[in-house]
Tab-separated table of C-alpha atoms in Angstrom:
chain	number	residue	atom	x	y	z
A	27	MET	CA	-10.239	-43.457	-5.820
A	28	THR	CA	-7.676	-40.705	-5.234
A	29	THR	CA	-5.771	-38.656	-7.742
A	30	THR	CA	-2.376	-37.030	-7.616
A	31	PRO	CA	-2.523	-33.353	-8.503
A	32	PHE	CA	-0.469	-32.360	-11.513
A	33	THR	CA	1.895	-29.471	-11.026
A	34	THR	CA	3.498	-27.312	-13.681
A	35	GLY	CA	5.204	-23.965	-13.974
A	36	ARG	CA	3.499	-20.651	-14.527
A	37	ARG	CA	4.195	-20.727	-18.255
A	38	GLY	CA	2.705	-24.195	-18.528
A	39	ALA	CA	-0.390	-23.155	-16.584
A	40	LEU	CA	-0.804	-20.089	-18.801
A	41	ALA	CA	-0.402	-22.139	-21.992
A	42	GLN	CA	-2.935	-24.689	-20.766
A	43	GLY	CA	-5.296	-21.875	-19.802
A	44	MET	CA	-5.112	-20.299	-23.254
A	45	THR	CA	-5.829	-23.673	-24.854
A	46	LEU	CA	-8.901	-24.108	-22.663
A	47	ALA	CA	-9.964	-20.531	-23.452
A	48	TRP	CA	-9.919	-21.309	-27.167
A	49	ARG	CA	-11.880	-24.511	-26.586
A	50	SER	CA	-14.473	-22.458	-24.686
A	51	LEU	CA	-14.866	-19.948	-27.517
A	52	VAL	CA	-15.105	-22.378	-30.436
A	53	PRO	CA	-18.595	-23.737	-29.525
A	54	LEU	CA	-20.011	-20.185	-29.588
A	55	ARG	CA	-20.185	-20.454	-33.368
A	56	ASN	CA	-23.123	-22.807	-32.912
A	57	GLU	CA	-24.777	-20.931	-30.032
A	58	LEU	CA	-26.678	-18.199	-31.833
A	59	GLY	CA	-28.673	-17.263	-28.741
A	60	ARG	CA	-25.581	-16.378	-26.721
A	61	LEU	CA	-24.098	-14.402	-29.597
A	62	ILE	CA	-27.318	-12.416	-29.949
A	63	GLN	CA	-27.293	-11.749	-26.206
A	64	PHE	CA	-23.762	-10.343	-26.370
A	65	VAL	CA	-24.867	-7.984	-29.153
A	66	LEU	CA	-28.313	-6.969	-27.915
A	67	GLN	CA	-27.477	-6.405	-24.252
A	68	PRO	CA	-25.053	-3.491	-24.778
A	69	VAL	CA	-27.297	-2.000	-27.475
A	70	PHE	CA	-30.273	-2.172	-25.110
A	71	MET	CA	-28.269	-0.498	-22.329
A	72	VAL	CA	-27.250	2.328	-24.658
A	73	VAL	CA	-30.853	2.874	-25.791
A	74	VAL	CA	-32.291	2.870	-22.263
A	75	PHE	CA	-29.679	4.890	-20.399
A	76	ALA	CA	-27.930	7.092	-22.952
A	77	LEU	CA	-30.948	7.836	-25.171
A	78	MET	CA	-34.113	7.541	-23.077
A	79	PHE	CA	-32.704	8.916	-19.820
A	80	GLY	CA	-30.752	11.504	-21.778
A	81	ALA	CA	-33.935	12.706	-23.479
A	82	MET	CA	-35.635	13.018	-20.082
A	83	SER	CA	-32.840	15.231	-18.757
A	84	GLY	CA	-33.620	18.142	-21.077
A	85	ASP	CA	-30.067	18.253	-22.448
A	86	PRO	CA	-29.573	15.006	-24.412
A	87	ASP	CA	-26.077	15.838	-25.674
A	88	HIS	CA	-24.684	16.637	-22.226
A	89	ALA	CA	-26.463	13.637	-20.716
A	90	ALA	CA	-25.063	11.286	-23.366
A	91	ARG	CA	-21.539	12.505	-22.645
A	92	TYR	CA	-22.022	11.767	-18.952
A	93	LEU	CA	-24.081	8.580	-19.226
A	94	MET	CA	-22.279	6.712	-22.001
A	95	PRO	CA	-19.108	5.992	-19.971
A	96	GLY	CA	-21.421	4.811	-17.191
A	97	VAL	CA	-23.158	2.485	-19.631
A	98	LEU	CA	-19.790	1.061	-20.693
A	99	THR	CA	-18.918	0.513	-17.045
A	100	GLN	CA	-22.186	-1.261	-16.276
A	101	VAL	CA	-22.057	-3.428	-19.402
A	102	THR	CA	-18.577	-4.677	-18.544
A	103	LEU	CA	-19.491	-5.302	-14.905
A	104	ILE	CA	-22.545	-7.330	-15.891
A	105	SER	CA	-20.378	-9.377	-18.239
A	106	THR	CA	-18.304	-10.592	-15.277
A	107	ASN	CA	-21.315	-12.637	-14.140
A	108	ILE	CA	-20.718	-14.946	-17.089
A	109	THR	CA	-17.493	-16.287	-15.570
A	110	GLY	CA	-19.128	-17.489	-12.377
A	111	MET	CA	-22.239	-18.746	-14.149
A	112	ASN	CA	-20.164	-20.787	-16.605
A	113	LEU	CA	-18.122	-22.293	-13.779
A	114	ALA	CA	-21.268	-23.117	-11.801
A	115	GLU	CA	-22.699	-24.749	-14.921
A	116	ASP	CA	-19.479	-26.727	-15.412
A	117	ILE	CA	-19.848	-28.074	-11.886
A	118	VAL	CA	-23.426	-29.171	-12.537
A	119	ASN	CA	-22.446	-30.807	-15.847
A	120	GLY	CA	-19.521	-32.717	-14.343
A	121	VAL	CA	-16.828	-30.936	-16.338
A	122	PHE	CA	-14.561	-30.774	-13.297
A	123	ASP	CA	-14.847	-34.531	-12.889
A	124	ARG	CA	-13.163	-34.880	-16.276
A	125	PHE	CA	-10.518	-32.311	-15.389
A	126	ARG	CA	-9.627	-34.348	-12.303
A	127	SER	CA	-8.057	-37.088	-14.425
A	128	MET	CA	-6.271	-34.714	-16.815
A	129	PRO	CA	-2.690	-33.420	-16.438
A	130	LEU	CA	-3.766	-29.824	-15.862
A	131	ALA	CA	-2.360	-27.169	-13.572
A	132	ARG	CA	-4.882	-26.228	-10.916
A	133	SER	CA	-5.154	-22.676	-12.177
A	134	ALA	CA	-5.407	-23.568	-15.900
A	135	PRO	CA	-9.213	-24.084	-16.120
A	136	LEU	CA	-9.785	-20.816	-14.257
A	137	ILE	CA	-7.307	-18.913	-16.427
A	138	GLY	CA	-9.005	-20.337	-19.517
A	139	ARG	CA	-12.473	-19.395	-18.326
A	140	VAL	CA	-11.473	-15.845	-17.342
A	141	ALA	CA	-9.504	-15.312	-20.579
A	142	ALA	CA	-12.370	-16.531	-22.785
A	143	ASP	CA	-14.847	-14.287	-21.001
A	144	ALA	CA	-12.434	-11.338	-21.216
A	145	LEU	CA	-12.389	-11.699	-25.000
A	146	MET	CA	-16.181	-11.712	-25.051
A	147	THR	CA	-16.210	-8.643	-22.805
A	148	THR	CA	-13.902	-6.870	-25.263
A	149	ALA	CA	-16.406	-7.599	-28.022
A	150	THR	CA	-19.230	-6.334	-25.796
A	151	ILE	CA	-17.397	-3.045	-25.183
A	152	ALA	CA	-16.838	-2.649	-28.927
A	153	VAL	CA	-20.548	-3.194	-29.627
A	154	ALA	CA	-21.518	-0.706	-26.908
A	155	LEU	CA	-19.122	1.913	-28.299
A	156	VAL	CA	-20.459	1.479	-31.833
A	157	ALA	CA	-24.021	1.777	-30.521
A	158	GLY	CA	-23.054	4.859	-28.523
A	159	VAL	CA	-21.457	6.550	-31.530
A	160	ALA	CA	-24.563	5.735	-33.583
A	161	ALA	CA	-26.635	7.348	-30.815
A	162	GLY	CA	-24.562	10.544	-30.962
A	163	PHE	CA	-21.822	9.968	-28.378
A	164	ARG	CA	-18.417	11.262	-29.439
A	165	ILE	CA	-15.023	10.377	-27.985
A	166	THR	CA	-13.189	13.696	-27.705
A	167	ALA	CA	-9.954	12.481	-26.111
A	168	PRO	CA	-6.793	11.652	-28.106
A	169	PRO	CA	-6.753	8.055	-29.396
A	170	LEU	CA	-4.161	6.754	-26.921
A	171	GLU	CA	-6.016	8.289	-23.995
A	172	ALA	CA	-9.297	6.765	-25.164
A	173	LEU	CA	-7.622	3.364	-25.561
A	174	ALA	CA	-6.311	3.717	-22.021
A	175	GLY	CA	-9.907	4.165	-20.861
A	176	VAL	CA	-10.971	0.941	-22.573
A	177	ALA	CA	-7.896	-0.865	-21.200
A	178	LEU	CA	-8.757	0.310	-17.691
A	179	LEU	CA	-12.267	-1.095	-18.104
A	180	LEU	CA	-10.877	-4.452	-19.201
A	181	LEU	CA	-8.322	-4.551	-16.392
A	182	PHE	CA	-10.950	-3.914	-13.733
A	183	THR	CA	-13.250	-6.447	-15.385
A	184	LEU	CA	-10.502	-9.069	-15.201
A	185	ALA	CA	-10.150	-8.399	-11.480
A	186	LEU	CA	-13.895	-8.764	-10.888
A	187	SER	CA	-13.953	-11.915	-13.022
A	188	TRP	CA	-11.894	-13.628	-10.329
A	189	VAL	CA	-14.504	-12.616	-7.756
A	190	SER	CA	-17.142	-14.067	-10.055
A	191	ALA	CA	-15.074	-17.250	-10.467
A	192	TRP	CA	-14.836	-17.674	-6.698
A	193	LEU	CA	-18.581	-17.148	-6.293
A	194	GLY	CA	-19.298	-19.623	-9.090
A	195	LEU	CA	-17.138	-22.265	-7.433
A	196	LYS	CA	-18.836	-21.697	-4.080
A	197	ALA	CA	-22.400	-21.570	-5.437
A	198	LYS	CA	-24.664	-24.611	-5.307
A	199	SER	CA	-26.308	-23.788	-8.640
A	200	VAL	CA	-26.220	-21.343	-11.535
A	201	ALA	CA	-29.270	-19.538	-10.120
A	202	SER	CA	-27.641	-19.013	-6.719
A	203	MET	CA	-24.479	-17.729	-8.397
A	204	GLN	CA	-26.510	-15.223	-10.409
A	205	GLY	CA	-28.368	-14.124	-7.288
A	206	MET	CA	-25.173	-13.527	-5.318
A	207	ALA	CA	-23.554	-11.608	-8.174
A	208	THR	CA	-26.626	-9.414	-8.634
A	209	ALA	CA	-26.751	-8.646	-4.905
A	210	ILE	CA	-23.153	-7.423	-5.102
A	211	LEU	CA	-23.271	-5.544	-8.409
A	212	LEU	CA	-26.544	-3.643	-7.950
A	213	PRO	CA	-25.447	-1.478	-4.980
A	214	LEU	CA	-22.011	-1.037	-6.529
A	215	THR	CA	-23.347	0.123	-9.900
A	216	PHE	CA	-26.396	2.170	-8.946
A	217	GLY	CA	-24.747	3.563	-5.825
A	218	SER	CA	-21.951	5.038	-7.908
A	219	SER	CA	-21.379	8.078	-10.099
A	220	ALA	CA	-21.842	5.970	-13.242
A	221	PHE	CA	-25.259	7.469	-13.990
A	222	ILE	CA	-25.833	10.263	-11.455
A	223	PRO	CA	-23.364	12.988	-10.412
A	224	PRO	CA	-22.580	12.600	-6.686
A	225	ALA	CA	-23.695	16.182	-6.026
A	226	ASN	CA	-27.264	15.166	-6.943
A	227	LEU	CA	-27.360	12.283	-4.446
A	228	PRO	CA	-28.612	12.371	-0.835
A	229	SER	CA	-25.829	12.789	1.721
A	230	ALA	CA	-25.701	9.116	2.774
A	231	LEU	CA	-25.556	7.911	-0.814
A	232	ARG	CA	-23.045	10.640	-1.632
A	233	TRP	CA	-20.681	9.170	0.960
A	234	TRP	CA	-21.158	5.665	-0.440
A	235	SER	CA	-20.535	6.947	-3.957
A	236	SER	CA	-17.303	8.633	-2.854
A	237	VAL	CA	-15.819	5.370	-1.505
A	238	ASN	CA	-17.367	3.105	-4.142
A	239	PRO	CA	-14.677	1.687	-6.480
A	240	ILE	CA	-17.160	1.725	-9.366
A	241	SER	CA	-17.436	5.507	-9.026
A	242	HIS	CA	-13.681	5.827	-9.469
A	243	LEU	CA	-13.792	3.453	-12.440
A	244	ALA	CA	-16.658	5.305	-14.143
A	245	ASP	CA	-15.090	8.721	-13.488
A	246	ALA	CA	-11.716	7.538	-14.796
A	247	VAL	CA	-13.227	6.068	-17.966
A	248	ARG	CA	-15.327	9.201	-18.492
A	249	ALA	CA	-12.292	11.460	-18.183
A	250	LEU	CA	-10.147	9.279	-20.460
A	251	LEU	CA	-12.818	9.101	-23.175
A	252	LEU	CA	-13.701	12.793	-23.051
A	253	GLY	CA	-10.211	14.195	-22.511
A	254	THR	CA	-11.001	15.860	-19.180
A	255	PRO	CA	-8.745	15.839	-16.071
A	256	VAL	CA	-8.635	12.361	-14.548
A	257	GLY	CA	-7.685	13.370	-11.019
A	258	PRO	CA	-6.851	10.424	-8.722
A	259	HIS	CA	-9.470	8.113	-10.233
A	260	VAL	CA	-7.138	6.097	-12.486
A	261	TRP	CA	-4.708	5.315	-9.671
A	262	VAL	CA	-7.492	4.471	-7.231
A	263	THR	CA	-9.032	2.136	-9.819
A	264	LEU	CA	-5.684	0.450	-10.468
A	265	ALA	CA	-5.168	-0.001	-6.727
A	266	TRP	CA	-8.603	-1.597	-6.365
A	267	ALA	CA	-7.964	-3.892	-9.330
A	268	ALA	CA	-4.619	-5.004	-7.891
A	269	ALA	CA	-6.081	-5.610	-4.427
A	270	VAL	CA	-9.076	-7.575	-5.720
A	271	THR	CA	-6.863	-9.687	-7.992
A	272	ALA	CA	-4.346	-10.412	-5.232
A	273	CYS	CA	-7.152	-11.480	-2.903
A	274	PHE	CA	-9.451	-13.474	-5.157
A	275	VAL	CA	-7.066	-15.309	-7.508
A	276	PRO	CA	-5.743	-17.528	-4.676
A	277	LEU	CA	-9.249	-17.863	-3.218
A	278	ALA	CA	-10.617	-19.025	-6.577
A	279	VAL	CA	-7.728	-21.457	-7.152
A	280	ARG	CA	-8.200	-22.882	-3.649
A	281	ALA	CA	-11.944	-23.260	-4.181
A	282	TYR	CA	-11.281	-25.040	-7.479
A	283	ALA	CA	-8.751	-27.362	-5.816
A	284	ARG	CA	-11.395	-28.339	-3.269
A	285	ARG	CA	-13.889	-29.020	-6.047
A	286	ILE	CA	-11.644	-31.499	-7.843
A	287	ARG	CA	-10.582	-33.508	-4.785
C-alpha cells in the first residue's frame, strides 16, 4: 500500500506542529517520574558542580560565579537528548505508522517534538537558576542582559535539538540514540570552558576549547549573566546556531520522510 504525501504551507506546518507539541506535553501530567527527573537533574548538577567543586577550589564564591553558567549550559545540552530519544521511541512504538495516514506536513511532527522539548528545557533552566540562587549564585547583569543570556541558551538548544532529532530518526533503538548523543556531547561539554578556564588546560585541550562552540556558548552566557564584556562569543554562538539549524533541519525532515514511506 502506498500513500500520497500531504503538502501544506509553512503556516500550516507550524500550526500542526504546535498542536502536536501540546499533545506531547499533556500526558506529562500523569508521568510523575519524568517530571521528577526534569526537576532533580538540574538540582543535582548545581549541587555537584557549583557547590561541591566550588568548595574544593578554595574560593566557593568565585567558583560558583564561574561554574554556574557552565552548569546551565550543560543542563540545556543534556536536555537536547530527549528530542532524539522520544523520536526513537516513537519509531519503536509505531507512532510514525499512524502519522503516515494523517494529513500532516512532513515537518509538523518534528516541529511539534522540538517545540515541546524546548518548553521543557525552559522549565529546566528555570529550575537550575532557582537552585543556583539558593546555592548562593547571583546574577549581576541588568535584567535584559540576563534574559538575553537565557535566550541565547534556548536558541542554541533549539539548534542542537535538530541534530538530536536527526540522530533519533537514524538510530535503530533508544539505547543507540542515547549512546550516539553521549559520544558527541561529552567531548563538547568537558572539552570546553564551561567548567575549567582554558588557561588551566593542557595545550592540546586548550586549542580544542578555543574552537569548541560550547566554549563560546558558555562564555557568552557567563558574560551576559554576570555583566562582564561578552567579546565575540555571542556572535560566534549565533553563527554556530544558524549553521547547525540550516544543516540539520533539512536532514531531519528528509530522514523523517524516509521513515514514513
